[in-house]
XYZ file of C-alpha atoms in Angstrom:
552
model
C 86.688 23.353 85.875
C 85.419 24.968 89.037
C 86.245 24.234 92.635
C 83.911 24.134 95.572
C 86.112 25.913 98.110
C 84.991 29.249 99.670
C 86.978 32.473 99.453
C 87.291 33.791 103.027
C 87.893 37.446 104.155
C 90.061 36.685 107.178
C 90.128 40.109 108.843
C 89.666 43.806 108.175
C 91.777 46.703 109.422
C 90.242 50.213 109.700
C 92.966 52.944 110.021
C 95.514 50.155 110.687
C 93.466 48.867 113.654
C 91.933 45.432 113.346
C 88.214 45.910 113.426
C 86.582 42.816 112.001
C 87.757 39.209 112.275
C 86.370 36.368 110.105
C 83.058 35.256 111.670
C 82.309 38.735 113.054
C 82.152 40.332 109.654
C 78.422 40.998 109.788
C 78.608 42.733 113.158
C 80.868 45.656 112.141
C 79.312 47.331 109.102
C 79.286 51.070 110.045
C 82.320 53.316 110.450
C 82.654 57.049 111.160
C 84.108 59.458 108.587
C 87.570 59.390 110.184
C 87.818 55.578 109.684
C 88.404 55.833 105.951
C 91.523 53.655 105.382
C 90.804 49.913 105.053
C 92.971 46.820 104.633
C 91.314 43.533 103.617
C 93.108 40.165 104.178
C 91.635 37.104 102.370
C 92.422 33.465 101.471
C 90.948 30.193 100.014
C 90.436 27.109 102.121
C 92.165 24.937 99.515
C 94.787 22.757 101.120
C 95.526 20.764 97.982
C 97.251 23.481 95.937
C 97.293 26.729 97.976
C 100.304 28.079 96.139
C 98.564 28.005 92.769
C 95.704 30.356 93.697
C 95.194 33.761 91.997
C 92.824 36.484 93.291
C 90.510 39.129 91.832
C 88.869 41.886 93.894
C 86.423 44.811 93.457
C 85.117 47.507 95.837
C 81.558 48.283 94.722
C 80.808 51.973 95.263
C 84.310 52.866 94.083
C 85.252 50.396 91.316
C 83.177 48.984 88.474
C 85.449 46.165 87.248
C 87.355 43.322 88.852
C 90.989 44.025 89.589
C 93.576 41.244 89.231
C 95.615 40.874 92.430
C 97.719 37.884 91.425
C 98.750 35.822 94.423
C 98.513 38.834 96.745
C 96.418 38.098 99.881
C 95.895 41.705 101.054
C 94.424 44.920 99.536
C 94.452 48.470 101.058
C 92.213 51.488 100.324
C 93.039 54.987 101.654
C 90.816 58.036 102.248
C 87.512 56.532 101.165
C 84.743 59.157 101.059
C 81.548 58.623 103.087
C 79.143 56.179 101.405
C 78.009 52.569 101.018
C 80.525 49.926 99.880
C 80.771 46.178 99.238
C 84.191 44.573 99.046
C 84.229 41.425 96.879
C 87.007 38.916 96.275
C 87.108 35.805 94.081
C 89.831 33.255 93.261
C 90.942 30.774 90.612
C 93.599 28.177 90.308
C 96.527 29.041 88.124
C 95.810 27.617 84.681
C 92.516 26.364 86.105
C 88.963 27.435 86.857
C 87.390 29.779 89.442
C 86.312 28.754 92.902
C 82.529 28.728 93.160
C 82.117 30.748 96.382
C 83.160 34.471 96.471
C 83.944 36.404 99.622
C 82.205 39.760 100.331
C 81.856 42.404 103.033
C 79.188 45.146 103.027
C 79.888 48.274 105.090
C 79.075 52.029 105.440
C 81.278 55.052 106.085
C 79.051 57.592 107.818
C 79.343 61.263 106.786
C 80.436 63.960 109.317
C 77.624 65.663 111.177
C 77.857 68.866 109.086
C 76.999 66.823 105.978
C 74.012 65.097 107.512
C 70.468 65.943 106.449
C 69.427 67.084 109.919
C 72.315 69.568 110.191
C 71.681 70.963 106.707
C 67.982 71.253 107.544
C 68.843 73.104 110.749
C 71.037 75.601 108.855
C 68.338 76.146 106.236
C 65.790 76.722 108.994
C 68.123 79.273 110.642
C 68.553 81.165 107.358
C 64.795 81.239 106.829
C 64.310 82.456 110.396
C 66.838 85.283 109.897
C 65.176 86.228 106.624
C 61.794 86.328 108.370
C 63.167 88.524 111.175
C 64.797 90.861 108.618
C 61.541 91.203 106.671
C 59.617 91.949 109.863
C 62.246 94.552 110.860
C 62.155 96.093 107.394
C 58.363 96.354 107.483
C 58.572 97.969 110.900
C 61.199 100.458 109.654
C 59.082 101.362 106.626
C 56.069 101.897 108.879
C 58.170 104.123 111.135
C 59.339 106.194 108.140
C 55.796 106.469 106.873
C 54.649 107.541 110.326
C 57.315 110.281 110.348
C 56.191 111.389 106.898
C 52.615 111.565 108.179
C 53.728 113.762 111.078
C 55.568 116.068 108.668
C 52.497 116.264 106.457
C 50.359 117.143 109.462
C 52.821 119.857 110.438
C 52.745 121.207 106.890
C 48.954 121.368 107.061
C 49.221 123.307 110.322
C 51.714 125.657 108.704
C 49.233 126.279 105.925
C 46.600 127.405 108.411
C 48.987 129.894 110.005
C 50.426 131.183 106.757
C 49.609 134.814 107.447
C 51.327 134.828 110.823
C 54.402 133.101 109.441
C 54.612 135.574 106.563
C 54.624 138.405 109.086
C 57.530 136.741 110.898
C 59.474 136.344 107.638
C 58.801 139.980 106.749
C 60.087 141.022 110.149
C 63.385 139.201 109.595
C 63.760 140.568 106.066
C 63.098 144.187 107.102
C 63.703 144.912 110.786
C 66.882 142.818 111.062
C 68.396 143.754 107.715
C 70.820 146.260 109.252
C 71.730 144.203 112.378
C 75.371 143.121 112.258
C 75.952 141.540 115.674
C 74.493 138.354 117.156
C 73.497 139.934 120.482
C 71.653 142.764 118.719
C 69.614 140.235 116.716
C 68.817 138.124 119.806
C 67.549 141.049 121.884
C 65.577 142.542 118.995
C 63.793 139.210 118.329
C 63.094 138.633 122.029
C 61.538 142.053 122.615
C 59.936 142.985 119.283
C 58.832 139.618 117.906
C 58.385 137.010 120.619
C 57.005 139.716 122.889
C 54.039 140.063 120.517
C 53.020 136.392 120.775
C 51.352 136.757 124.193
C 54.078 134.907 126.083
C 54.851 135.822 129.710
C 58.470 134.754 129.534
C 61.035 133.766 126.901
C 64.773 132.991 127.003
C 67.152 132.495 124.047
C 70.126 130.186 124.697
C 73.369 129.806 122.705
C 76.382 127.520 123.173
C 79.276 128.619 125.345
C 82.756 128.820 123.773
C 83.625 125.126 124.168
C 80.066 123.940 123.367
C 79.618 122.014 126.604
C 76.484 123.855 127.767
C 73.940 126.478 126.722
C 74.021 129.964 128.274
C 71.266 132.585 128.360
C 72.006 135.375 125.877
C 68.693 137.320 125.562
C 65.230 137.273 127.085
C 61.728 138.702 127.381
C 59.786 139.100 130.625
C 61.465 138.831 134.075
C 64.858 138.441 132.374
C 64.316 141.146 129.799
C 67.659 142.891 130.271
C 71.359 142.028 130.233
C 71.612 142.951 133.912
C 68.825 140.542 134.929
C 70.419 137.686 132.986
C 73.849 138.350 134.505
C 72.455 138.723 138.061
C 70.406 135.499 137.865
C 72.884 133.309 136.030
C 71.314 130.058 134.692
C 73.168 127.631 132.380
C 71.967 124.307 130.973
C 73.971 121.161 130.183
C 72.640 118.445 127.829
C 69.945 116.451 129.598
C 69.076 119.125 132.208
C 65.413 120.131 132.130
C 63.358 120.508 128.972
C 66.047 122.728 127.418
C 68.669 120.008 127.986
C 66.268 117.417 126.590
C 65.797 119.411 123.366
C 69.597 119.905 123.158
C 69.912 116.107 123.027
C 66.944 115.294 120.766
C 67.151 118.490 118.639
C 63.366 118.269 118.298
C 60.795 120.834 119.617
C 58.876 119.833 122.754
C 56.392 121.283 125.262
C 55.079 120.336 128.712
C 51.322 120.911 129.230
C 51.603 120.451 133.014
C 55.020 120.910 134.633
C 53.849 119.338 137.902
C 53.561 115.974 136.123
C 56.757 116.033 134.069
C 60.158 115.261 135.592
C 61.928 117.183 132.810
C 60.787 120.545 134.206
C 63.562 122.617 135.854
C 62.830 125.856 137.736
C 64.693 129.012 136.712
C 63.776 132.260 138.516
C 60.252 131.049 139.381
C 57.940 128.056 138.972
C 55.400 128.030 136.116
C 52.851 125.443 134.950
C 53.674 124.960 131.217
C 56.810 125.157 129.085
C 57.759 125.043 125.405
C 61.242 124.643 123.851
C 62.404 124.599 120.208
C 65.946 124.091 118.792
C 67.737 126.545 116.486
C 69.339 124.395 113.760
C 71.382 125.357 110.706
C 72.540 122.671 108.229
C 72.010 119.951 110.848
C 74.088 121.916 113.406
C 72.486 122.912 116.736
C 73.024 126.665 117.189
C 70.836 127.437 120.203
C 67.449 126.963 121.891
C 64.358 129.140 122.423
C 62.523 128.408 125.688
C 59.290 129.921 127.062
C 57.172 129.267 130.175
C 53.609 130.249 131.168
C 51.647 130.320 134.438
C 48.653 128.540 132.872
C 48.456 124.807 132.261
C 48.022 123.586 128.655
C 48.836 127.045 127.299
C 51.157 125.994 124.505
C 49.924 124.234 121.343
C 51.301 122.800 118.128
C 50.674 126.203 116.567
C 53.125 127.773 119.041
C 55.688 125.092 118.144
C 55.222 125.948 114.470
C 55.642 129.674 115.060
C 58.663 129.331 117.357
C 60.284 126.766 115.000
C 59.985 129.253 112.131
C 61.546 131.997 114.276
C 64.299 129.578 115.380
C 65.119 128.611 111.777
C 65.289 132.252 110.620
C 67.398 133.197 113.652
C 69.829 130.344 112.991
C 70.205 131.510 109.381
C 70.733 135.117 110.485
C 73.299 134.156 113.135
C 75.253 132.036 110.644
C 75.076 134.853 108.110
C 76.565 137.295 110.634
C 79.276 134.783 111.597
C 80.116 134.247 107.916
C 80.396 137.994 107.336
C 82.627 138.346 110.382
C 84.752 135.406 109.198
C 85.019 137.000 105.729
C 86.065 140.290 107.327
C 88.708 138.468 109.362
C 89.950 136.763 106.184
C 90.214 140.139 104.451
C 92.210 141.494 107.394
C 94.530 138.483 107.196
C 94.906 138.992 103.430
C 95.867 142.616 104.041
C 98.519 141.350 106.429
C 99.792 138.938 103.800
C 99.916 141.727 101.222
C 101.932 143.822 103.654
C 104.338 140.918 104.071
C 104.555 140.585 100.286
C 105.342 144.285 99.969
C 108.020 144.016 102.642
C 109.450 140.913 100.978
C 109.446 142.682 97.638
C 111.400 145.616 99.118
C 113.921 143.300 100.741
C 114.234 141.348 97.517
C 114.849 144.486 95.439
C 117.529 145.516 97.886
C 119.193 142.118 97.623
C 118.636 141.332 93.939
C 122.118 142.372 92.921
C 124.956 142.229 95.377
C 126.583 145.699 95.568
C 129.974 143.975 95.383
C 128.921 142.452 92.067
C 128.102 145.896 90.612
C 131.310 147.349 91.994
C 133.354 144.439 90.622
C 131.677 144.763 87.202
C 132.587 148.438 87.021
C 136.143 147.618 88.096
C 136.371 144.953 85.399
C 135.181 147.433 82.770
C 137.720 149.991 84.010
C 140.527 147.427 83.846
C 139.623 146.517 80.281
C 139.684 150.182 79.285
C 143.009 150.752 81.044
C 144.440 147.730 79.218
C 143.164 149.160 75.921
C 140.828 146.180 75.369
C 138.132 148.432 73.963
C 136.089 145.768 72.177
C 135.979 143.580 75.259
C 135.130 146.597 77.438
C 132.362 147.660 75.041
C 130.869 144.160 75.070
C 131.092 144.004 78.854
C 129.559 147.458 79.258
C 126.755 146.641 76.809
C 125.798 143.483 78.692
C 126.041 145.278 82.040
C 123.749 148.070 80.813
C 121.207 145.547 79.528
C 121.241 143.737 82.873
C 120.722 146.934 84.908
C 117.967 148.126 82.549
C 116.203 144.743 82.761
C 116.358 144.790 86.568
C 114.989 148.334 86.725
C 112.119 147.403 84.387
C 111.101 144.260 86.286
C 111.518 145.829 89.741
C 108.236 147.687 89.186
C 106.296 144.436 88.688
C 105.275 141.628 91.010
C 105.668 139.035 88.235
C 107.322 138.835 84.820
C 107.182 136.237 82.036
C 109.381 133.275 82.891
C 111.281 133.444 79.592
C 112.052 137.140 80.157
C 113.286 136.457 83.685
C 115.587 133.758 82.316
C 116.999 136.233 79.789
C 118.002 138.432 82.738
C 119.559 135.425 84.479
C 121.479 134.635 81.279
C 122.830 138.228 81.143
C 123.929 137.883 84.755
C 125.713 134.598 83.960
C 127.426 136.056 80.888
C 128.813 138.939 82.986
C 129.995 136.575 85.696
C 131.602 134.336 83.072
C 133.427 137.327 81.509
C 134.443 138.715 84.886
C 135.821 135.310 85.964
C 137.770 134.891 82.686
C 135.530 131.965 81.739
C 136.813 129.835 84.587
C 133.425 128.144 84.681
C 130.808 127.145 82.129
C 127.031 127.067 82.300
C 124.044 125.670 80.419
C 120.369 126.628 80.561
C 117.786 124.051 79.466
C 114.443 125.747 78.892
C 111.644 124.039 76.911
C 109.710 125.719 74.103
C 106.659 125.493 76.338
C 108.202 128.223 78.518
C 109.257 130.359 75.549
C 105.827 130.225 73.924
C 103.629 130.004 77.007
C 102.178 132.483 79.473
C 104.036 131.559 82.654
C 104.718 134.354 85.164
C 107.221 134.266 88.031
C 108.663 136.764 90.549
C 111.587 138.676 88.975
C 115.072 137.238 89.512
C 113.570 134.536 91.735
C 116.480 132.084 91.319
C 119.330 134.649 90.987
C 120.489 134.267 94.633
C 120.789 130.494 94.177
C 122.746 130.931 90.933
C 125.045 133.500 92.556
C 125.564 131.229 95.558
C 126.489 128.285 93.280
C 129.141 130.390 91.481
C 130.574 132.292 94.451
C 130.731 129.483 96.989
C 130.536 126.269 94.993
C 132.450 126.683 91.732
C 135.019 129.406 92.513
C 136.266 127.521 95.578
C 136.974 124.495 93.396
C 140.407 123.863 91.897
C 140.822 122.732 88.314
C 139.054 123.664 85.086
C 136.003 121.408 85.312
C 133.559 123.913 86.821
C 130.030 123.527 85.517
C 126.639 125.024 86.324
C 123.351 123.652 84.895
C 119.914 125.278 85.115
C 116.928 123.160 84.071
C 113.307 124.293 83.865
C 110.206 122.215 83.252
C 106.470 122.682 83.692
C 103.821 120.405 85.163
C 100.103 121.042 85.229
C 100.183 123.357 88.226
C 103.858 124.173 88.863
C 107.049 125.540 87.342
C 110.139 123.623 88.477
C 113.725 124.948 88.547
C 116.853 122.868 89.167
C 120.178 124.690 89.766
C 123.044 122.183 89.991
C 126.785 122.808 90.277
C 129.759 120.478 90.582
C 131.517 122.671 93.142
C 132.958 121.936 96.550
C 129.614 121.456 98.329
C 128.027 123.396 101.164
C 130.232 122.065 103.963
C 133.539 123.140 102.368
C 131.999 126.375 101.115
C 130.944 127.244 104.681
C 134.455 126.457 105.920
C 136.066 128.734 103.267
C 133.572 131.473 104.071
C 134.282 131.271 107.801
C 138.011 131.416 107.120
C 137.933 134.316 104.634
C 135.040 136.430 105.946
C 133.955 135.234 109.385
C 131.860 138.323 110.267
C 129.643 138.269 107.136
C 126.091 136.992 107.569
C 124.176 136.283 104.360
C 120.404 136.635 104.438
C 119.769 136.533 100.686
C 118.918 132.808 100.632
C 116.377 133.133 103.471
C 114.799 136.246 101.938
C 114.424 134.426 98.619
C 112.943 131.333 100.294
C 110.424 133.488 102.210
C 109.606 135.326 98.997
C 108.908 132.037 97.174
C 106.707 130.775 100.032
C 104.723 134.016 99.999
C 104.293 133.769 96.229
C 103.037 130.186 96.603
C 100.882 131.253 99.571
C 102.162 128.413 101.704
C 104.061 128.112 104.976
C 105.933 125.050 103.712
C 109.294 125.508 102.076
C 109.124 125.328 98.289
C 112.929 125.183 98.102
C 114.885 121.933 98.477
C 118.695 121.896 98.703
C 120.546 118.583 98.289
C 124.254 117.906 98.827
C 125.736 115.638 96.137
C 128.340 112.943 96.837
C 130.269 110.346 94.826
C 130.611 106.640 95.653
C 133.425 107.449 98.120
C 131.093 109.959 99.865
C 133.185 112.877 98.671
C 131.218 116.075 97.912
C 130.566 116.588 94.198
C 128.401 119.702 94.284
C 124.993 121.012 95.270
C 121.504 120.783 93.759
C 118.793 123.368 94.462
C 115.181 122.613 93.490
C 112.607 125.436 93.401
C 108.892 124.933 92.846
C 106.544 127.805 91.925
C 102.777 127.687 91.580
C 101.739 128.368 88.002
C 99.777 131.623 88.277
């Protein structure tokens, strides 16, 4: 059975605000994109059995099938996307048929403006406009490059016509200036013997001052054809002043056919009617400027620019060549100074390689062993001492020795110290096979002062039997690394003992050795790092010395 009662949508809430009420449903069909949460309230005008009504609903545009709502009179949708929707609701009696008339509401949620067709069209138009402007700019740039290429080609054609004259200029630079070793000599020779032959009335060659803030006159031909004339009529040019200043800024050659009509003209010692200026450039660096003036209008031509540009290029090359030679000479002088320092360091090192007290104490120890009739021990001691002295004498004649051989000498030194100290300390040397089999050279006895310092001041000031010294060596691609580590009293206590026992003694062995290592590495930075070691209670537990040598 069916029932002829209508299903009514009573009211509609958009974002929890009542928007549409019963008979006004058709008047509120469009909502903006922020009004995207809807609540629909509905009912059936059946007063006979209102409590036995069940509802079904569907939101076309979002749902495809009817949804059973039971006896619920209200449905809510949240965050609906922009689009077209129709909300439908139908009803039936419980255990009965459907009501004939359904309720419906058709509405739109409008998209935001940035998703509208007109906004998207506007953006697309803007992109096309930018693309058009870029293409036009690119075409203009290509035309400009092609125009520059055309100018270069025209200049090359002009150079071809004047080949003979240019060859004469090149020959002049390769012959007449071959023995010139100073910049001023070259400038004056070119001004008088080359530019003077071109029929010019006047010519000035400018170079930068020391801080490169302005150009100063260094040589000339004509009224300023001597050093005295240039000094007496001083004339400098800053960027932007006159035609010379203009060329300093543009770094391109230029000439003025009629100086009375060109604001760039600047009078020097007298007024003339035409001017030409070319830059002297080397590897994109402005070196100087050649400037010439003439009393006749329209005197200078493109041919003059070509000739002067060739002279300017050759002069810039010659000047840079002289500066390079002077720089190389200065470097050689500095290297001689470094070699002198190395020789001095070598002498100081030889004098400090073995502490005289050590030699004296060794001889005393040998004497004591002989006096005590310990002949075998004395013979062993004397044999090791002789080997050590012989090794030092052999290596003292050389700047470098093989690393493995130097470590053999260090081991001899340690064996003597161990014997002399009645084996009150122990040592270990960790040296990889790479050192034993490789060709690694180091300064002789380069780490001996650090080893001696670790024994004398670190280990021997320590009480107890646990006195250990470890020497580790390893090699990286470009360096040889030493680590000398002891478990002695540390530098602070060692300095205190030293001050107490021998306050007047000043040791320079460590500094001499550090300077020697820096000279060997050719660096001003210290290649020696000394680290104080501490335990968890911040008590000193020894010292670690790290030495880095360049693998030569």
